[in-house]
Coordinates of C-alpha atoms and ligand atoms in Angstrom, one line a residue:
M1066 CA 21.3 43.6 -26.7
I1067 CA 18.4 44.2 -24.3
Y1068 CA 16.3 41.4 -25.8
F1069 CA 17.9 38.5 -23.9
N1070 CA 18.2 40.1 -20.4
S1071 CA 16.2 37.9 -18.1
N1072 CA 15.1 40.9 -16.0
R1073 CA 13.3 42.3 -18.9
S1074 CA 10.6 39.8 -19.6
F1075 CA 6.9 39.4 -19.4
P1076 CA 4.8 40.4 -17.5
K1077 CA 7.0 43.5 -16.7
V1078 CA 7.5 43.9 -20.4
R1079 CA 4.4 44.3 -22.5
M1080 CA 5.2 45.2 -26.1
R1081 CA 1.6 46.1 -26.8
R1082 CA 1.8 49.1 -24.4
N1083 CA 3.4 51.3 -27.0
R1084 CA 0.9 50.1 -29.6
K1085 CA -2.2 50.9 -27.6
S1086 CA -3.3 54.1 -29.3
N1087 CA -2.8 56.0 -32.5
W1088 CA -0.8 58.8 -30.9
S1089 CA 1.6 56.4 -29.3
R1090 CA 2.1 54.3 -32.4
R1091 CA 2.9 57.6 -34.2
L1092 CA 5.3 58.6 -31.5
V1093 CA 7.4 55.4 -31.6
S1094 CA 7.3 55.0 -35.3
E1095 CA 10.8 54.3 -36.7
N1096 CA 10.1 55.2 -40.3
N1097 CA 7.7 57.6 -42.1
L1098 CA 6.8 58.2 -45.6
N1099 CA 7.1 61.9 -46.7
V1100 CA 6.2 63.6 -49.9
S1101 CA 9.8 64.5 -50.3
D1102 CA 10.6 60.8 -50.7
L1103 CA 8.8 60.5 -54.0
I1104 CA 9.7 60.7 -57.7
M1105 CA 6.9 60.5 -60.2
P1106 CA 7.6 58.9 -63.6
L1107 CA 5.8 60.5 -66.6
F1108 CA 5.5 59.2 -70.1
V1109 CA 5.8 61.8 -72.9
I1110 CA 4.4 61.6 -76.5
E1111 CA 4.4 64.0 -79.4
G1112 CA 1.5 66.3 -80.1
S1113 CA -0.6 68.5 -77.9
N1114 CA -3.7 68.0 -75.8
I1115 CA -3.2 64.2 -75.9
T1116 CA -3.7 61.7 -73.1
Q1117 CA -3.4 58.1 -74.0
P1118 CA -4.2 55.4 -71.4
I1119 CA -1.6 52.6 -71.0
L1120 CA -3.8 49.5 -70.8
T1121 CA -1.3 47.4 -68.8
M1122 CA -0.9 50.2 -66.2
P1123 CA -4.4 51.3 -65.2
G1124 CA -4.4 54.9 -64.1
I1125 CA -1.2 55.8 -65.9
N1126 CA -1.2 57.6 -69.2
R1127 CA 1.1 58.8 -72.0
N1128 CA 0.8 62.6 -72.2
S1129 CA 1.8 65.2 -74.8
V1130 CA 4.3 67.7 -73.6
D1131 CA 1.7 70.4 -72.7
R1132 CA 0.0 67.9 -70.4
V1133 CA 3.2 66.6 -69.0
V1134 CA 3.9 70.2 -68.0
D1135 CA 0.5 70.3 -66.2
K1136 CA 1.3 67.0 -64.4
A1137 CA 4.8 68.4 -63.4
K1138 CA 3.0 71.5 -62.1
F1139 CA 0.7 69.4 -60.0
C1140 CA 3.5 67.3 -58.6
S1141 CA 5.4 70.4 -57.7
D1142 CA 2.3 71.9 -56.0
M1143 CA 2.0 68.7 -54.0
G1144 CA 5.6 68.9 -52.9
I1145 CA 7.0 66.1 -55.0
P1146 CA 10.7 66.9 -55.5
A1147 CA 11.3 65.4 -58.9
V1148 CA 9.7 63.8 -62.0
A1149 CA 11.3 61.2 -64.2
L1150 CA 10.5 61.8 -67.9
F1151 CA 10.3 58.9 -70.3
P1152 CA 9.8 59.6 -74.1
V1153 CA 7.6 57.4 -76.2
I1154 CA 9.2 57.6 -79.6
D1155 CA 7.3 57.2 -82.8
Q1156 CA 8.1 53.8 -84.4
S1157 CA 9.1 55.6 -87.6
L1158 CA 12.0 57.3 -85.7
K1159 CA 13.4 54.2 -84.2
S1160 CA 16.5 52.7 -85.8
D1161 CA 19.2 50.1 -85.2
D1162 CA 21.6 52.5 -83.6
G1163 CA 19.0 54.6 -81.8
S1164 CA 20.3 57.8 -83.4
E1165 CA 17.2 59.8 -82.6
S1166 CA 18.5 59.8 -79.0
V1167 CA 21.2 62.3 -79.9
K1168 CA 19.1 64.6 -82.2
A1169 CA 18.9 68.1 -81.0
N1170 CA 15.4 69.1 -79.9
N1171 CA 14.1 65.5 -80.0
L1172 CA 11.0 64.7 -77.9
I1173 CA 12.8 64.3 -74.5
C1174 CA 14.6 67.6 -75.0
K1175 CA 11.4 69.5 -75.9
A1176 CA 9.8 68.0 -72.8
I1177 CA 12.7 68.9 -70.5
K1178 CA 12.8 72.5 -71.8
S1179 CA 9.0 72.9 -71.4
V1180 CA 8.9 71.5 -67.9
K1181 CA 12.0 73.5 -66.8
K1182 CA 10.5 76.7 -68.2
S1183 CA 7.0 76.3 -66.7
V1184 CA 7.9 74.5 -63.5
P1185 CA 11.4 75.7 -62.5
T1186 CA 11.1 74.4 -59.0
I1187 CA 10.8 70.7 -59.8
G1188 CA 13.8 68.4 -60.4
I1189 CA 13.9 66.7 -63.8
M1190 CA 15.4 63.2 -64.1
C1191 CA 16.0 61.4 -67.4
D1192 CA 17.1 58.0 -68.4
V1193 CA 20.2 57.5 -70.4
A1194 CA 19.8 54.4 -72.5
L1195 CA 18.8 53.6 -76.1
D1196 CA 15.8 51.4 -75.6
P1197 CA 13.1 54.1 -76.4
Y1198 CA 15.0 54.8 -79.7
T1199 CA 16.1 51.4 -81.0
S1200 CA 14.1 49.3 -83.5
H1201 CA 15.2 46.2 -81.6
G1202 CA 14.2 47.5 -78.1
H1203 CA 17.7 47.0 -76.6
D1204 CA 19.4 49.6 -74.4
G1205 CA 22.5 49.5 -76.6
I1206 CA 23.8 49.0 -80.1
L1207 CA 23.1 45.5 -81.4
K1208 CA 25.7 43.9 -83.7
D1209 CA 25.8 40.2 -84.6
N1210 CA 23.6 39.4 -81.6
E1211 CA 25.9 41.3 -79.2
I1212 CA 25.2 44.5 -77.4
L1213 CA 28.3 46.5 -78.0
N1214 CA 29.5 48.0 -74.8
D1215 CA 32.0 50.8 -75.6
K1216 CA 30.3 52.0 -78.8
T1217 CA 27.0 52.2 -76.8
V1218 CA 28.8 54.2 -74.1
D1219 CA 30.0 56.7 -76.8
I1220 CA 26.4 57.5 -77.8
L1221 CA 25.1 57.5 -74.2
C1222 CA 27.7 60.2 -73.3
R1223 CA 26.3 62.3 -76.2
Q1224 CA 22.7 61.6 -75.0
A1225 CA 23.6 62.7 -71.5
V1226 CA 25.2 65.9 -72.6
L1227 CA 22.3 66.7 -74.9
Q1228 CA 19.8 66.2 -72.0
A1229 CA 21.8 68.1 -69.5
D1230 CA 22.0 71.0 -72.1
A1231 CA 18.2 70.9 -72.4
G1232 CA 18.0 71.4 -68.6
C1233 CA 17.9 67.9 -67.1
D1234 CA 19.0 68.0 -63.5
I1235 CA 19.6 64.3 -62.9
I1236 CA 21.1 62.0 -65.5
A1237 CA 20.1 58.4 -64.8
P1238 CA 22.0 55.9 -66.9
S1239 CA 19.7 52.8 -67.0
D1240 CA 21.6 50.8 -69.6
M1241 CA 23.9 48.7 -67.5
M1242 CA 26.9 49.1 -69.8
D1243 CA 30.3 48.8 -68.1
G1244 CA 32.2 51.9 -67.4
R1245 CA 29.4 54.3 -68.4
I1246 CA 29.2 56.3 -65.1
G1247 CA 32.8 57.4 -65.3
R1248 CA 32.5 58.2 -69.0
V1249 CA 29.2 60.1 -68.6
R1250 CA 30.7 62.0 -65.7
N1251 CA 33.7 63.0 -67.8
S1252 CA 31.6 64.1 -70.7
L1253 CA 29.3 66.2 -68.6
D1254 CA 32.2 67.8 -66.8
G1255 CA 34.0 68.4 -70.2
E1256 CA 30.9 70.3 -71.5
G1257 CA 30.5 72.4 -68.4
F1258 CA 27.8 70.4 -66.6
Q1259 CA 29.8 69.8 -63.4
N1260 CA 26.6 70.4 -61.4
T1261 CA 24.4 67.9 -63.2
Q1262 CA 23.7 65.0 -60.9
I1263 CA 24.0 61.3 -61.8
M1264 CA 21.6 58.7 -60.4
S1265 CA 23.0 55.4 -61.5
Y1266 CA 20.7 52.5 -62.1
A1267 CA 23.5 50.6 -60.4
A1268 CA 21.9 47.3 -59.5
K1269 CA 19.4 46.8 -62.3
Y1270 CA 18.2 43.3 -62.6
S1271 CA 17.1 41.4 -65.8
S1272 CA 13.5 41.3 -64.5
S1273 CA 10.1 40.2 -65.8
F1274 CA 8.5 43.1 -63.9
Y1275 CA 9.4 45.6 -66.6
G1276 CA 6.7 44.3 -69.1
P1277 CA 4.1 47.1 -68.7
F1278 CA 6.8 49.8 -69.0
R1279 CA 8.0 48.3 -72.3
D1280 CA 4.4 48.2 -73.4
A1281 CA 4.1 51.9 -72.5
L1282 CA 7.2 52.7 -74.7
G1283 CA 6.0 50.5 -77.5
S1284 CA 9.1 48.4 -77.3
A1285 CA 7.6 45.2 -75.8
D1286 CA 6.7 43.5 -79.0
R1287 CA 9.9 44.5 -80.7
L1288 CA 12.4 43.3 -78.1
K1289 CA 14.7 40.7 -79.7
G1290 CA 15.7 38.2 -77.1
D1291 CA 16.2 39.4 -73.5
K1292 CA 18.5 41.8 -71.7
K1293 CA 20.5 39.2 -69.7
T1294 CA 23.9 40.0 -71.2
Y1295 CA 23.8 43.4 -69.5
Q1296 CA 21.2 43.5 -66.8
M1297 CA 21.9 41.5 -63.6
D1298 CA 21.0 37.9 -62.8
P1299 CA 18.2 37.8 -60.1
K1300 CA 20.2 35.0 -58.5
N1301 CA 23.0 37.4 -57.4
S1302 CA 23.4 39.8 -54.6
Q1303 CA 27.2 40.2 -54.1
E1304 CA 27.5 41.2 -57.7
A1305 CA 25.1 44.1 -57.0
L1306 CA 27.5 45.4 -54.3
H1307 CA 30.3 45.2 -56.8
E1308 CA 28.2 47.1 -59.3
V1309 CA 27.3 49.8 -56.8
A1310 CA 31.0 50.1 -55.6
L1311 CA 32.1 50.7 -59.1
D1312 CA 29.4 53.3 -59.9
I1313 CA 30.2 55.2 -56.7
S1314 CA 33.9 55.2 -57.5
E1315 CA 33.1 56.4 -61.1
G1316 CA 31.2 59.4 -59.7
A1317 CA 27.6 58.5 -59.2
D1318 CA 25.9 60.9 -56.7
M1319 CA 23.0 58.6 -56.1
I1320 CA 22.4 54.9 -56.5
M1321 CA 19.3 53.1 -57.6
I1322 CA 18.1 49.5 -57.0
K1323 CA 15.6 48.1 -59.4
P1324 CA 13.0 46.5 -59.3
G1325 CA 11.8 47.4 -55.8
L1326 CA 10.0 45.0 -53.5
P1327 CA 11.5 41.8 -54.8
Y1328 CA 15.0 43.3 -54.2
L1329 CA 14.6 44.8 -50.7
D1330 CA 17.5 42.7 -49.5
I1331 CA 19.8 44.4 -52.0
L1332 CA 18.6 47.8 -51.0
F1333 CA 19.2 47.1 -47.4
Q1334 CA 22.7 45.8 -48.0
V1335 CA 23.6 48.6 -50.3
K1336 CA 22.4 51.3 -47.8
S1337 CA 24.1 49.6 -44.9
L1338 CA 27.4 49.2 -46.7
F1339 CA 27.8 52.4 -48.7
N1340 CA 25.7 55.0 -46.9
V1341 CA 25.2 57.0 -50.1
P1342 CA 21.8 58.4 -51.2
T1343 CA 20.0 55.2 -52.3
F1344 CA 16.8 54.9 -54.2
A1345 CA 14.4 52.2 -55.1
Y1346 CA 12.3 51.9 -58.3
Q1347 CA 8.9 50.4 -57.7
V1348 CA 8.6 49.3 -61.3
S1349 CA 5.7 49.0 -63.7
G1350 CA 5.0 45.3 -63.0
E1351 CA 4.9 46.0 -59.3
Y1352 CA 2.5 48.9 -59.9
S1353 CA 0.3 46.8 -62.2
M1354 CA 0.1 43.9 -59.8
L1355 CA -1.0 46.1 -56.9
V1356 CA -3.4 48.1 -59.0
N1357 CA -5.1 45.0 -60.5
A1358 CA -5.4 43.5 -57.0
I1359 CA -7.0 46.7 -55.8
K1360 CA -9.3 46.9 -58.8
N1361 CA -10.4 43.4 -58.1
K1362 CA -11.1 44.3 -54.5
L1363 CA -8.5 41.8 -53.3
L1364 CA -6.6 44.6 -51.4
P1365 CA -7.5 47.9 -49.8
K1366 CA -6.1 50.7 -51.9
K1367 CA -4.7 53.3 -49.5
D1368 CA -3.2 50.9 -47.0
S1369 CA -1.7 48.4 -49.4
V1370 CA 0.0 51.1 -51.4
Y1371 CA 1.3 52.8 -48.3
E1372 CA 2.6 49.5 -46.9
S1373 CA 4.4 48.8 -50.1
L1374 CA 6.1 52.2 -49.9
I1375 CA 7.0 52.2 -46.2
A1376 CA 8.8 48.9 -46.9
F1377 CA 11.3 50.8 -49.0
K1378 CA 11.9 53.3 -46.2
R1379 CA 12.4 50.5 -43.6
A1380 CA 15.0 48.9 -45.9
G1381 CA 16.9 52.2 -46.1
A1382 CA 15.7 54.0 -49.2
N1383 CA 16.2 57.8 -49.3
G1384 CA 13.5 57.9 -51.9
I1385 CA 11.3 55.9 -54.2
I1386 CA 10.5 56.2 -57.9
T1387 CA 6.9 55.1 -58.0
Y1388 CA 3.9 55.4 -60.3
F1389 CA 1.8 56.0 -57.1
A1390 CA 3.7 59.2 -56.3
E1391 CA 1.0 61.6 -57.4
E1392 CA -1.8 59.7 -55.7
V1393 CA 0.2 59.2 -52.5
A1394 CA 1.3 62.8 -52.3
E1395 CA -2.4 63.8 -52.4
Q1396 CA -3.2 61.3 -49.6
L1397 CA -0.3 62.6 -47.5
S1398 CA -1.5 66.2 -47.9
K1399 CA -4.9 65.3 -46.5
R1400 CA -3.6 63.9 -43.3
Ligands
LIG1637 C1 15.1 51.4 -69.8 C2 14.3 51.3 -68.6 C3 13.4 50.3 -68.2 C4 12.7 50.7 -67.1 C5 13.3 52.0 -66.8 N1 14.2 52.3 -67.7 C6 13.1 49.0 -68.9 C7 14.1 48.0 -69.3 O1 15.2 48.1 -68.9 O2 13.7 47.2 -70.1 C8 11.7 49.9 -66.4 C9 10.8 50.7 -65.5 C10 9.5 50.1 -65.1 O3 9.3 48.9 -65.4 O4 8.7 50.7 -64.5 N2 16.4 51.0 -69.8

């Protein structure tokens, strides 16, 4: 460690020298945000030519498939590597067991196919979980107040294969059931989708920062109880490492930590310990907090958003799923 060497001290050492000008600060920078670090989430609804604002997420909309295709095209033109598609399912199609999730040509399949066809260069990532499809808003099958693990995994495997078959590139199980990564990997392989990647929501916390997302999906008012029996307790960090270790051993290609900024310690530990491609999800609540502070002129837009994202890079993220992706990509292209 050079820091405690008595020969290296003030006034010989002046830390401000390297900070004295913009070119020098750029030269010594340890981390940089690149457009290739970004994944843009997009909410899809039925119909055509429809854009519906999400009131709890100013600036973010639900779009019909044709408009999602336009958005994906824009993202691709900007250099964003991938989009994450989230279907907003009509309430009439929601059921106790979420069976719409495994119907051929459901909304997510239509969206995947259209984006793949019109924008073949962009990666498509999709959640595997039942919450967009269940009448109770849970990620799994609910029976007598219990979320059934193994029965849920059965249907998730079918959902994963259906989405891979439609053209999804990255299957992202976000349900937090036990053993699902191994079983999803087996199902994909069994159906000939050996090359479909898996990004596991490995350390996903039972967080209050998902509220605006649930609102976007129309599942917020319907959620019975909470998700604490499957999502992680915010008090724990060693448990997150255990979750990540299991998912890697079961075949995850990439690992995600979620939410983002409140869990940077987890991200840092995971990246340092496992050295696998690791992603952070800057979730809806984080987005809405920042956007509202910006709207109220409490924070400067460009700099505060950039600072929130570079924090993920510093902590070791290979990439960030963020609702700011489109906007930041535009900013970066102007530099
Ligand atoms: C569904 C899912 C959630 C998010 C991504 N996938 C919500 C939840 O688990 O309740 C949250 C994303 C966000 O808040 O931006 N399993």
